[in-house]
Amino acid sequence: MLTTNMTKQENTGASEAALTADASTPGQSQTPLVFEVVTAKLRSDVAVAQMIAVDHEIETTVIAKRPGFLSRESAPGNDHSWLAIIHWRSVADADASMESFASEPIAAKFMALIEADSLVMKRYGH
């Protein structure tokens, strides 16, 4: 479950919002959440159904098995684009997954479906 926690900084008096994921075990503290947002443009000769199949394989055989993985959503855009949002427990978990993804066989399949210069990855949270 996602919650927004408001905290007050003592020195400045400014408020900041932090997104957290509820810990699965009662009594544990909440964990900071990292959002990884990936967008890309599909090549013009690629059908959305092809990307759906490769995306499903990426999620089930690679990403979901990574330490710190929490959840993932993906969807096609109406402009032949693709969006994936991955929730990680920490930046370190997201970094480790990204570093090893390029060596996965599915990475080449993914790159063959998109315009390489259109790939953008951004992270939010900490």
PDB file of C-alpha atoms in Angstrom:
ATOM      1  CA  MET A   1       0.000   0.000   0.000  1.00  0.00           C
ATOM      2  CA  LEU A   2       1.316   3.462  -0.853  1.00  0.00           C
ATOM      3  CA  THR A   3       1.019   6.222   1.675  1.00  0.00           C
ATOM      4  CA  THR A   4       2.177   9.811   1.803  1.00  0.00           C
ATOM      5  CA  ASN A   5       3.957  10.802   4.978  1.00  0.00           C
ATOM      6  CA  MET A   6       4.428  14.471   5.808  1.00  0.00           C
ATOM      7  CA  THR A   7       7.429  15.333   7.951  1.00  0.00           C
ATOM      8  CA  LYS A   8       8.527  18.701   9.289  1.00  0.00           C
ATOM      9  CA  GLN A   9      12.189  19.641   9.018  1.00  0.00           C
ATOM     10  CA  GLU A  10      13.321  21.103  12.345  1.00  0.00           C
ATOM     11  CA  ASN A  11      15.848  23.650  11.047  1.00  0.00           C
ATOM     12  CA  THR A  12      13.864  25.166   8.177  1.00  0.00           C
ATOM     13  CA  GLY A  13      10.275  24.503   9.139  1.00  0.00           C
ATOM     14  CA  ALA A  14       9.640  23.265   5.578  1.00  0.00           C
ATOM     15  CA  SER A  15       7.447  20.246   5.001  1.00  0.00           C
ATOM     16  CA  GLU A  16       8.372  17.448   2.638  1.00  0.00           C
ATOM     17  CA  ALA A  17       6.288  14.532   1.425  1.00  0.00           C
ATOM     18  CA  ALA A  18       7.791  11.061   1.205  1.00  0.00           C
ATOM     19  CA  LEU A  19       6.165   8.097  -0.509  1.00  0.00           C
ATOM     20  CA  THR A  20       6.539   4.859   1.362  1.00  0.00           C
ATOM     21  CA  ALA A  21       5.471   1.262   1.023  1.00  0.00           C
ATOM     22  CA  ASP A  22       3.921  -0.365   4.056  1.00  0.00           C
ATOM     23  CA  ALA A  23       6.156  -3.135   5.382  1.00  0.00           C
ATOM     24  CA  SER A  24       4.678  -6.595   4.899  1.00  0.00           C
ATOM     25  CA  THR A  25       5.321  -7.584   8.506  1.00  0.00           C
ATOM     26  CA  PRO A  26       3.376  -5.729  11.210  1.00  0.00           C
ATOM     27  CA  GLY A  27       5.617  -3.736  13.496  1.00  0.00           C
ATOM     28  CA  GLN A  28       8.318  -3.115  10.883  1.00  0.00           C
ATOM     29  CA  SER A  29       9.070   0.440   9.844  1.00  0.00           C
ATOM     30  CA  GLN A  30       7.933   1.739   6.486  1.00  0.00           C
ATOM     31  CA  THR A  31      10.384   1.559   3.590  1.00  0.00           C
ATOM     32  CA  PRO A  32      11.250   4.440   1.224  1.00  0.00           C
ATOM     33  CA  LEU A  33      10.003   3.773  -2.274  1.00  0.00           C
ATOM     34  CA  VAL A  34      11.835   4.383  -5.546  1.00  0.00           C
ATOM     35  CA  PHE A  35       9.828   4.815  -8.740  1.00  0.00           C
ATOM     36  CA  GLU A  36      11.654   3.975 -11.958  1.00  0.00           C
ATOM     37  CA  VAL A  37       9.829   5.348 -15.011  1.00  0.00           C
ATOM     38  CA  VAL A  38      10.905   4.024 -18.408  1.00  0.00           C
ATOM     39  CA  THR A  39       9.543   5.338 -21.700  1.00  0.00           C
ATOM     40  CA  ALA A  40      10.390   4.408 -25.271  1.00  0.00           C
ATOM     41  CA  LYS A  41       8.998   4.730 -28.770  1.00  0.00           C
ATOM     42  CA  LEU A  42       8.256   1.462 -30.564  1.00  0.00           C
ATOM     43  CA  ARG A  43       9.740   1.077 -34.030  1.00  0.00           C
ATOM     44  CA  SER A  44       7.134   1.745 -36.727  1.00  0.00           C
ATOM     45  CA  ASP A  45       7.227  -1.887 -37.910  1.00  0.00           C
ATOM     46  CA  VAL A  46       6.604  -3.298 -34.413  1.00  0.00           C
ATOM     47  CA  ALA A  47       3.107  -4.308 -33.339  1.00  0.00           C
ATOM     48  CA  VAL A  48       2.022  -3.504 -29.799  1.00  0.00           C
ATOM     49  CA  ALA A  49       1.295  -7.224 -29.305  1.00  0.00           C
ATOM     50  CA  GLN A  50       4.995  -7.980 -29.902  1.00  0.00           C
ATOM     51  CA  MET A  51       6.006  -5.516 -27.192  1.00  0.00           C
ATOM     52  CA  ILE A  52       3.399  -6.865 -24.788  1.00  0.00           C
ATOM     53  CA  ALA A  53       4.904 -10.355 -25.139  1.00  0.00           C
ATOM     54  CA  VAL A  54       8.500  -9.173 -24.630  1.00  0.00           C
ATOM     55  CA  ASP A  55       7.478  -6.877 -21.774  1.00  0.00           C
ATOM     56  CA  HIS A  56       5.725  -9.774 -20.013  1.00  0.00           C
ATOM     57  CA  GLU A  57       8.870 -11.890 -20.393  1.00  0.00           C
ATOM     58  CA  ILE A  58      11.028  -9.069 -18.993  1.00  0.00           C
ATOM     59  CA  GLU A  59       8.789  -8.770 -15.955  1.00  0.00           C
ATOM     60  CA  THR A  60       8.360 -12.466 -15.170  1.00  0.00           C
ATOM     61  CA  THR A  61      11.839 -13.797 -15.954  1.00  0.00           C
ATOM     62  CA  VAL A  62      14.040 -10.875 -14.923  1.00  0.00           C
ATOM     63  CA  ILE A  63      12.664  -7.856 -13.081  1.00  0.00           C
ATOM     64  CA  ALA A  64      10.296  -9.595 -10.645  1.00  0.00           C
ATOM     65  CA  LYS A  65      13.143 -11.853  -9.492  1.00  0.00           C
ATOM     66  CA  ARG A  66      15.461  -8.980  -8.559  1.00  0.00           C
ATOM     67  CA  PRO A  67      16.156  -8.118  -4.918  1.00  0.00           C
ATOM     68  CA  GLY A  68      14.156  -5.096  -3.821  1.00  0.00           C
ATOM     69  CA  PHE A  69      11.492  -5.445  -6.519  1.00  0.00           C
ATOM     70  CA  LEU A  70       8.058  -4.384  -5.263  1.00  0.00           C
ATOM     71  CA  SER A  71       5.782  -4.072  -8.300  1.00  0.00           C
ATOM     72  CA  ARG A  72       5.634  -3.080 -11.952  1.00  0.00           C
ATOM     73  CA  GLU A  73       3.089  -1.684 -14.392  1.00  0.00           C
ATOM     74  CA  SER A  74       3.427  -1.172 -18.136  1.00  0.00           C
ATOM     75  CA  ALA A  75       1.228   0.016 -20.976  1.00  0.00           C
ATOM     76  CA  PRO A  76       1.296   1.135 -24.593  1.00  0.00           C
ATOM     77  CA  GLY A  77       0.644   4.768 -25.452  1.00  0.00           C
ATOM     78  CA  ASN A  78      -1.666   5.920 -28.218  1.00  0.00           C
ATOM     79  CA  ASP A  79       1.375   7.372 -30.038  1.00  0.00           C
ATOM     80  CA  HIS A  80       3.180   4.001 -30.433  1.00  0.00           C
ATOM     81  CA  SER A  81       5.130   4.622 -27.233  1.00  0.00           C
ATOM     82  CA  TRP A  82       5.689   2.319 -24.257  1.00  0.00           C
ATOM     83  CA  LEU A  83       5.666   3.066 -20.540  1.00  0.00           C
ATOM     84  CA  ALA A  84       6.911   0.935 -17.653  1.00  0.00           C
ATOM     85  CA  ILE A  85       6.854   1.970 -14.000  1.00  0.00           C
ATOM     86  CA  ILE A  86       8.847  -0.179 -11.607  1.00  0.00           C
ATOM     87  CA  HIS A  87       8.709   0.230  -7.829  1.00  0.00           C
ATOM     88  CA  TRP A  88      11.904  -0.621  -5.942  1.00  0.00           C
ATOM     89  CA  ARG A  89      12.658  -0.735  -2.254  1.00  0.00           C
ATOM     90  CA  SER A  90      15.852   1.346  -2.722  1.00  0.00           C
ATOM     91  CA  VAL A  91      18.045   3.148  -5.237  1.00  0.00           C
ATOM     92  CA  ALA A  92      20.696   0.458  -4.699  1.00  0.00           C
ATOM     93  CA  ASP A  93      18.211  -2.244  -5.733  1.00  0.00           C
ATOM     94  CA  ALA A  94      17.216  -0.271  -8.846  1.00  0.00           C
ATOM     95  CA  ASP A  95      20.889   0.336  -9.722  1.00  0.00           C
ATOM     96  CA  ALA A  96      21.788  -3.336  -9.356  1.00  0.00           C
ATOM     97  CA  SER A  97      18.913  -4.383 -11.589  1.00  0.00           C
ATOM     98  CA  MET A  98      19.790  -1.844 -14.263  1.00  0.00           C
ATOM     99  CA  GLU A  99      23.474  -2.831 -14.273  1.00  0.00           C
ATOM    100  CA  SER A 100      22.692  -6.497 -14.864  1.00  0.00           C
ATOM    101  CA  PHE A 101      19.772  -6.052 -17.288  1.00  0.00           C
ATOM    102  CA  ALA A 102      21.966  -5.397 -20.344  1.00  0.00           C
ATOM    103  CA  SER A 103      23.532  -8.854 -20.033  1.00  0.00           C
ATOM    104  CA  GLU A 104      20.129 -10.596 -20.021  1.00  0.00           C
ATOM    105  CA  PRO A 105      19.124 -12.247 -23.337  1.00  0.00           C
ATOM    106  CA  ILE A 106      15.738 -10.491 -23.215  1.00  0.00           C
ATOM    107  CA  ALA A 107      17.454  -7.077 -23.287  1.00  0.00           C
ATOM    108  CA  ALA A 108      18.420  -7.563 -26.943  1.00  0.00           C
ATOM    109  CA  LYS A 109      14.816  -8.496 -27.792  1.00  0.00           C
ATOM    110  CA  PHE A 110      13.585  -5.351 -26.059  1.00  0.00           C
ATOM    111  CA  MET A 111      16.107  -3.078 -27.789  1.00  0.00           C
ATOM    112  CA  ALA A 112      15.179  -4.571 -31.186  1.00  0.00           C
ATOM    113  CA  LEU A 113      11.582  -3.393 -30.718  1.00  0.00           C
ATOM    114  CA  ILE A 114      12.261   0.256 -29.859  1.00  0.00           C
ATOM    115  CA  GLU A 115      13.923   3.272 -31.398  1.00  0.00           C
ATOM    116  CA  ALA A 116      17.147   3.186 -29.356  1.00  0.00           C
ATOM    117  CA  ASP A 117      17.470   6.963 -29.077  1.00  0.00           C
ATOM    118  CA  SER A 118      13.946   7.201 -27.633  1.00  0.00           C
ATOM    119  CA  LEU A 119      14.690   5.227 -24.451  1.00  0.00           C
ATOM    120  CA  VAL A 120      14.400   7.415 -21.343  1.00  0.00           C
ATOM    121  CA  MET A 121      14.661   6.278 -17.726  1.00  0.00           C
ATOM    122  CA  LYS A 122      13.965   8.537 -14.750  1.00  0.00           C
ATOM    123  CA  ARG A 123      13.821   7.822 -11.040  1.00  0.00           C
ATOM    124  CA  TYR A 124      11.750   9.443  -8.364  1.00  0.00           C
ATOM    125  CA  GLY A 125      12.030   9.018  -4.620  1.00  0.00           C
ATOM    126  CA  HIS A 126      15.110   8.063  -2.665  1.00  0.00           C
TER     127      HIS A 126
END
